[in-house]
Amino acid sequence: MISVTAALSEFVAQAIFVFTCTGAATGTASAFNRNTDAPDFQGDDVQAALPVPFVQTVALTFGLTITVLAYATGNKSGAQINGAVTLGLAAAGELAPVQAVVNICAQLLGSMLGSGLLSLVVRKGSDRTGGLGTNAVARGYSPRQAFLGEAIMVFVLMYTVLETACNKKNKANLALAPIAIGFAVYIGHTILIPIDGCSINPTRSFGPAVVATIQDRGGQHFKHFWVFVIGPVTGALVAVAYYKFINQLQDSESEPEAEPKKVEKVEDRSEKV
């Protein structure tokens, strides 16, 4: 049975997530992180042009927002708020495939709504990202490098979700799962913001790209969009495979060895003649 509550929760949470997090980027991004080619910086000057406080500010916003929304909506939908995570949960058997499809559709709509609302608040001329926080492979990096980075950091995120929120062995720490997941999102952004603005979430990337394209906010917002879909999905599925393997291995090692059967000596009770 499809849960409308879960789908609606994912829709609203994704809208809030995109509005809040990409909104933080639109007001603080450096020229290097704009979705344009950043002509002022080339070669080795690229990294020097990226202010560390900006990276930390946006990374913390993403991580803390996920933590807040996970606590707020976790009992409604599991607070997936990420198409790659939703797909991973379905692959792990933690979510019905039909519900996963419905949730992803709700996330995509929520992402567009969040970005649309942000466009009403942040005018084109005030948008320091040049595209409502859309993701783009930065100068000095290749799409393959960005793909690998996205896959690795989603692996970290997906594995954290499975072990902290799904694994019954960690039931005692379930209340702390949103904090661990938020930290995983934060870590991913500290690494990937200079590389591609950090997606680790296909549905988060979709809304801003659509709205920025419709409003003609400059740049080719879907140029490397496959990186922000295939990369996270690959990382999530590999994490699921590793999660199943490592837990099956743990279970096999923890099973008590069968004790050898004791052979009882049968006394010869035959009467002596």
Tab-separated table of C-alpha atoms in Angstrom:
chain	number	residue	atom	x	y	z
A	1	MET	CA	0.000	0.000	0.000
A	2	ILE	CA	1.308	3.442	-0.920
A	3	SER	CA	1.694	5.878	1.970
A	4	VAL	CA	0.470	9.328	1.011
A	5	THR	CA	1.789	10.588	4.348
A	6	ALA	CA	5.315	9.491	3.449
A	7	ALA	CA	5.136	10.998	-0.036
A	8	LEU	CA	3.777	14.322	1.213
A	9	SER	CA	6.408	14.411	3.935
A	10	GLU	CA	9.174	13.854	1.377
A	11	PHE	CA	7.707	16.576	-0.849
A	12	VAL	CA	7.651	19.182	1.916
A	13	ALA	CA	11.013	18.178	3.398
A	14	GLN	CA	12.734	18.333	-0.001
A	15	ALA	CA	11.267	21.763	-0.691
A	16	ILE	CA	12.528	23.067	2.654
A	17	PHE	CA	15.907	21.423	2.148
A	18	VAL	CA	16.481	22.939	-1.311
A	19	PHE	CA	15.200	26.377	-0.333
A	20	THR	CA	17.366	26.527	2.792
A	21	CYS	CA	20.587	24.962	1.575
A	22	THR	CA	20.860	26.338	-1.935
A	23	GLY	CA	19.653	29.630	-0.503
A	24	ALA	CA	22.697	29.703	1.770
A	25	ALA	CA	24.915	29.181	-1.278
A	26	THR	CA	23.295	31.939	-3.342
A	27	GLY	CA	24.229	34.520	-0.738
A	28	THR	CA	27.776	33.437	0.083
A	29	ALA	CA	29.281	31.722	-2.982
A	30	SER	CA	32.595	32.900	-4.367
A	31	ALA	CA	33.191	33.552	-8.051
A	32	PHE	CA	34.870	30.162	-8.365
A	33	ASN	CA	31.687	28.400	-7.379
A	34	ARG	CA	29.401	30.100	-9.817
A	35	ASN	CA	27.846	27.932	-12.473
A	36	THR	CA	29.639	30.018	-15.091
A	37	ASP	CA	33.188	29.326	-16.231
A	38	ALA	CA	34.595	31.704	-13.611
A	39	PRO	CA	36.933	33.455	-16.072
A	40	ASP	CA	38.746	35.357	-13.328
A	41	PHE	CA	40.447	32.237	-12.022
A	42	GLN	CA	42.499	29.686	-13.865
A	43	GLY	CA	44.902	26.861	-13.103
A	44	ASP	CA	46.453	26.914	-9.644
A	45	ASP	CA	44.637	30.144	-8.770
A	46	VAL	CA	41.331	28.284	-8.600
A	47	GLN	CA	41.874	26.808	-5.158
A	48	ALA	CA	43.313	30.046	-3.821
A	49	ALA	CA	40.147	31.823	-4.927
A	50	LEU	CA	37.853	29.639	-2.830
A	51	PRO	CA	37.316	31.061	0.676
A	52	VAL	CA	37.357	28.366	3.356
A	53	PRO	CA	34.633	30.093	5.455
A	54	PHE	CA	32.244	29.831	2.498
A	55	VAL	CA	32.795	26.089	2.207
A	56	GLN	CA	32.249	25.566	5.925
A	57	THR	CA	29.165	27.780	6.029
A	58	VAL	CA	27.380	25.968	3.223
A	59	ALA	CA	28.553	22.513	4.328
A	60	LEU	CA	27.232	23.129	7.841
A	61	THR	CA	23.934	24.407	6.455
A	62	PHE	CA	23.412	21.225	4.449
A	63	GLY	CA	24.424	18.965	7.335
A	64	LEU	CA	22.383	20.743	10.001
A	65	THR	CA	19.311	21.028	7.765
A	66	ILE	CA	19.332	17.297	7.117
A	67	THR	CA	19.616	16.647	10.859
A	68	VAL	CA	16.698	18.965	11.635
A	69	LEU	CA	14.475	17.493	8.908
A	70	ALA	CA	15.409	13.927	9.877
A	71	TYR	CA	14.221	14.527	13.433
A	72	ALA	CA	11.121	16.380	12.213
A	73	THR	CA	9.959	13.955	9.521
A	74	GLY	CA	11.668	10.681	10.397
A	75	ASN	CA	8.487	9.176	11.843
A	76	LYS	CA	6.501	10.091	8.731
A	77	SER	CA	8.655	8.877	5.837
A	78	GLY	CA	12.048	7.976	7.257
A	79	ALA	CA	13.317	11.392	6.142
A	80	GLN	CA	15.054	10.170	3.006
A	81	ILE	CA	15.102	13.589	1.237
A	82	ASN	CA	17.495	12.103	-1.308
A	83	GLY	CA	16.657	10.052	-4.386
A	84	ALA	CA	19.862	8.026	-4.164
A	85	VAL	CA	19.160	7.144	-0.531
A	86	THR	CA	15.577	6.206	-1.383
A	87	LEU	CA	16.804	3.917	-4.151
A	88	GLY	CA	19.388	2.425	-1.808
A	89	LEU	CA	16.783	1.696	0.852
A	90	ALA	CA	14.637	-0.068	-1.740
A	91	ALA	CA	17.626	-2.123	-2.889
A	92	ALA	CA	18.382	-3.027	0.729
A	93	GLY	CA	14.819	-4.240	1.264
A	94	GLU	CA	14.039	-1.447	3.730
A	95	LEU	CA	11.482	0.255	1.476
A	96	ALA	CA	8.850	-1.095	-0.916
A	97	PRO	CA	9.842	-0.416	-4.557
A	98	VAL	CA	6.496	1.210	-5.385
A	99	GLN	CA	6.778	3.530	-2.374
A	100	ALA	CA	10.337	4.358	-3.417
A	101	VAL	CA	9.149	5.485	-6.859
A	102	VAL	CA	6.379	7.608	-5.334
A	103	ASN	CA	8.803	9.152	-2.837
A	104	ILE	CA	11.324	10.032	-5.557
A	105	CYS	CA	8.599	11.699	-7.625
A	106	ALA	CA	7.561	13.693	-4.550
A	107	GLN	CA	11.179	14.682	-3.943
A	108	LEU	CA	11.584	15.907	-7.524
A	109	LEU	CA	8.452	18.055	-7.238
A	110	GLY	CA	9.545	19.327	-3.838
A	111	SER	CA	12.955	20.238	-5.199
A	112	MET	CA	11.382	22.323	-7.976
A	113	LEU	CA	9.052	24.010	-5.493
A	114	GLY	CA	11.914	24.850	-3.123
A	115	SER	CA	14.009	26.283	-5.940
A	116	GLY	CA	11.024	28.169	-7.339
A	117	LEU	CA	10.350	29.776	-3.961
A	118	LEU	CA	14.032	30.664	-3.654
A	119	SER	CA	13.921	32.381	-7.049
A	120	LEU	CA	11.189	34.655	-5.672
A	121	VAL	CA	13.455	35.643	-2.795
A	122	VAL	CA	16.842	35.831	-4.546
A	123	ARG	CA	16.852	37.913	-7.706
A	124	LYS	CA	19.021	36.914	-10.648
A	125	GLY	CA	21.423	39.779	-10.047
A	126	SER	CA	21.857	38.844	-6.381
A	127	ASP	CA	22.453	35.146	-6.982
A	128	ARG	CA	26.151	34.579	-6.318
A	129	THR	CA	25.982	31.017	-7.649
A	130	GLY	CA	24.675	32.154	-11.032
A	131	GLY	CA	22.014	29.433	-11.090
A	132	LEU	CA	20.114	29.024	-7.794
A	133	GLY	CA	22.773	26.708	-6.423
A	134	THR	CA	22.859	24.340	-9.374
A	135	ASN	CA	25.683	21.824	-9.487
A	136	ALA	CA	28.395	22.030	-12.146
A	137	VAL	CA	31.843	20.498	-12.519
A	138	ALA	CA	34.322	23.205	-11.576
A	139	ARG	CA	37.179	24.375	-13.713
A	140	GLY	CA	40.265	22.254	-13.178
A	141	TYR	CA	38.257	19.060	-12.658
A	142	SER	CA	36.862	16.516	-15.101
A	143	PRO	CA	33.385	14.961	-15.014
A	144	ARG	CA	35.021	11.613	-14.216
A	145	GLN	CA	36.707	13.072	-11.152
A	146	ALA	CA	33.428	14.607	-10.003
A	147	PHE	CA	31.629	11.312	-10.646
A	148	LEU	CA	34.102	9.417	-8.474
A	149	GLY	CA	33.881	11.994	-5.709
A	150	GLU	CA	30.080	11.869	-5.732
A	151	ALA	CA	30.060	8.064	-5.667
A	152	ILE	CA	32.503	7.873	-2.747
A	153	MET	CA	30.725	10.416	-0.572
A	154	VAL	CA	27.283	8.905	-1.237
A	155	PHE	CA	28.762	5.551	-0.267
A	156	VAL	CA	29.682	7.125	3.080
A	157	LEU	CA	26.222	8.669	3.443
A	158	MET	CA	24.273	5.556	2.427
A	159	TYR	CA	26.315	3.265	4.626
A	160	THR	CA	25.819	5.631	7.564
A	161	VAL	CA	22.050	5.598	6.982
A	162	LEU	CA	21.923	1.805	6.838
A	163	GLU	CA	24.036	1.207	9.923
A	164	THR	CA	22.541	3.912	12.141
A	165	ALA	CA	18.904	4.049	11.054
A	166	CYS	CA	18.209	0.559	9.680
A	167	ASN	CA	20.478	-1.945	11.408
A	168	LYS	CA	18.636	-3.534	14.325
A	169	LYS	CA	21.971	-4.166	16.035
A	170	ASN	CA	22.262	-0.395	16.528
A	171	LYS	CA	18.752	0.023	17.908
A	172	ALA	CA	20.100	1.570	21.116
A	173	ASN	CA	21.661	4.423	19.120
A	174	LEU	CA	18.691	5.036	16.814
A	175	ALA	CA	17.913	8.415	18.385
A	176	LEU	CA	21.356	9.650	17.336
A	177	ALA	CA	21.052	8.495	13.717
A	178	PRO	CA	20.015	11.932	12.355
A	179	ILE	CA	23.136	13.482	13.873
A	180	ALA	CA	25.429	10.898	12.282
A	181	ILE	CA	23.652	11.304	8.928
A	182	GLY	CA	23.931	15.082	9.157
A	183	PHE	CA	27.662	14.784	9.791
A	184	ALA	CA	28.007	12.507	6.752
A	185	VAL	CA	26.309	15.150	4.603
A	186	TYR	CA	28.563	17.833	6.096
A	187	ILE	CA	31.714	15.825	5.369
A	188	GLY	CA	30.641	15.269	1.776
A	189	HIS	CA	30.140	18.979	1.213
A	190	THR	CA	33.476	20.005	2.697
A	191	ILE	CA	35.172	17.779	0.115
A	192	LEU	CA	32.976	18.246	-2.951
A	193	ILE	CA	31.978	21.917	-2.883
A	194	PRO	CA	35.238	22.979	-4.559
A	195	ILE	CA	34.872	20.175	-7.129
A	196	ASP	CA	31.257	20.359	-8.276
A	197	GLY	CA	29.296	22.285	-5.675
A	198	CYS	CA	28.461	18.939	-4.034
A	199	SER	CA	25.294	17.159	-4.972
A	200	ILE	CA	25.315	13.694	-3.313
A	201	ASN	CA	21.588	13.970	-3.961
A	202	PRO	CA	20.064	13.751	-7.471
A	203	THR	CA	16.712	15.205	-6.431
A	204	ARG	CA	18.402	18.184	-4.758
A	205	SER	CA	20.250	18.911	-8.025
A	206	PHE	CA	17.182	18.515	-10.228
A	207	GLY	CA	14.998	21.380	-8.988
A	208	PRO	CA	17.571	24.187	-9.188
A	209	ALA	CA	18.680	23.032	-12.660
A	210	VAL	CA	15.101	23.071	-13.951
A	211	VAL	CA	14.154	26.441	-12.445
A	212	ALA	CA	17.443	28.118	-13.398
A	213	THR	CA	17.028	26.876	-16.976
A	214	ILE	CA	13.431	28.097	-17.215
A	215	GLN	CA	14.406	31.506	-15.833
A	216	ASP	CA	17.506	31.683	-18.032
A	217	ARG	CA	19.890	32.256	-15.150
A	218	GLY	CA	22.959	31.618	-17.279
A	219	GLY	CA	25.129	28.552	-17.722
A	220	GLN	CA	24.332	25.109	-19.069
A	221	HIS	CA	22.697	23.681	-15.994
A	222	PHE	CA	22.217	20.158	-17.383
A	223	LYS	CA	25.617	19.908	-19.083
A	224	HIS	CA	27.068	17.372	-16.627
A	225	PHE	CA	23.830	16.420	-14.919
A	226	TRP	CA	24.558	12.711	-15.371
A	227	VAL	CA	27.392	13.096	-12.849
A	228	PHE	CA	24.898	14.095	-10.167
A	229	VAL	CA	22.588	11.173	-10.921
A	230	ILE	CA	24.800	8.229	-11.855
A	231	GLY	CA	27.484	9.108	-9.294
A	232	PRO	CA	25.192	9.142	-6.237
A	233	VAL	CA	23.188	6.113	-7.431
A	234	THR	CA	26.389	4.114	-7.944
A	235	GLY	CA	27.674	5.046	-4.496
A	236	ALA	CA	24.357	4.132	-2.865
A	237	LEU	CA	24.135	0.712	-4.513
A	238	VAL	CA	27.745	-0.160	-3.685
A	239	ALA	CA	27.075	0.843	-0.064
A	240	VAL	CA	24.040	-1.467	0.046
A	241	ALA	CA	26.093	-4.365	-1.304
A	242	TYR	CA	28.852	-3.748	1.247
A	243	TYR	CA	26.322	-3.360	4.073
A	244	LYS	CA	24.755	-6.727	3.283
A	245	PHE	CA	28.131	-8.418	2.893
A	246	ILE	CA	29.716	-7.082	6.085
A	247	ASN	CA	26.657	-7.866	8.201
A	248	GLN	CA	26.315	-11.381	6.802
A	249	LEU	CA	29.997	-11.896	7.541
A	250	GLN	CA	29.511	-10.597	11.065
A	251	ASP	CA	26.519	-12.874	11.619
A	252	SER	CA	28.412	-15.915	10.358
A	253	GLU	CA	31.327	-15.177	12.681
A	254	SER	CA	29.092	-14.656	15.698
A	255	GLU	CA	27.155	-17.914	15.303
A	256	PRO	CA	28.149	-20.366	18.046
A	257	GLU	CA	29.993	-23.383	16.807
A	258	ALA	CA	28.097	-26.627	17.092
A	259	GLU	CA	29.390	-28.629	20.031
A	260	PRO	CA	30.491	-32.163	19.216
A	261	LYS	CA	27.992	-34.717	20.340
A	262	LYS	CA	28.997	-36.604	23.405
A	263	VAL	CA	29.136	-40.313	22.880
A	264	GLU	CA	27.785	-42.041	25.904
A	265	LYS	CA	29.407	-45.229	26.893
A	266	VAL	CA	26.963	-48.017	27.020
A	267	GLU	CA	27.786	-50.412	29.755
A	268	ASP	CA	27.626	-54.037	28.934
A	269	ARG	CA	24.891	-55.241	31.221
A	270	SER	CA	24.793	-58.686	29.834
A	271	GLU	CA	24.899	-61.300	32.482
A	272	LYS	CA	28.101	-63.105	32.832
A	273	VAL	CA	27.729	-66.766	32.361
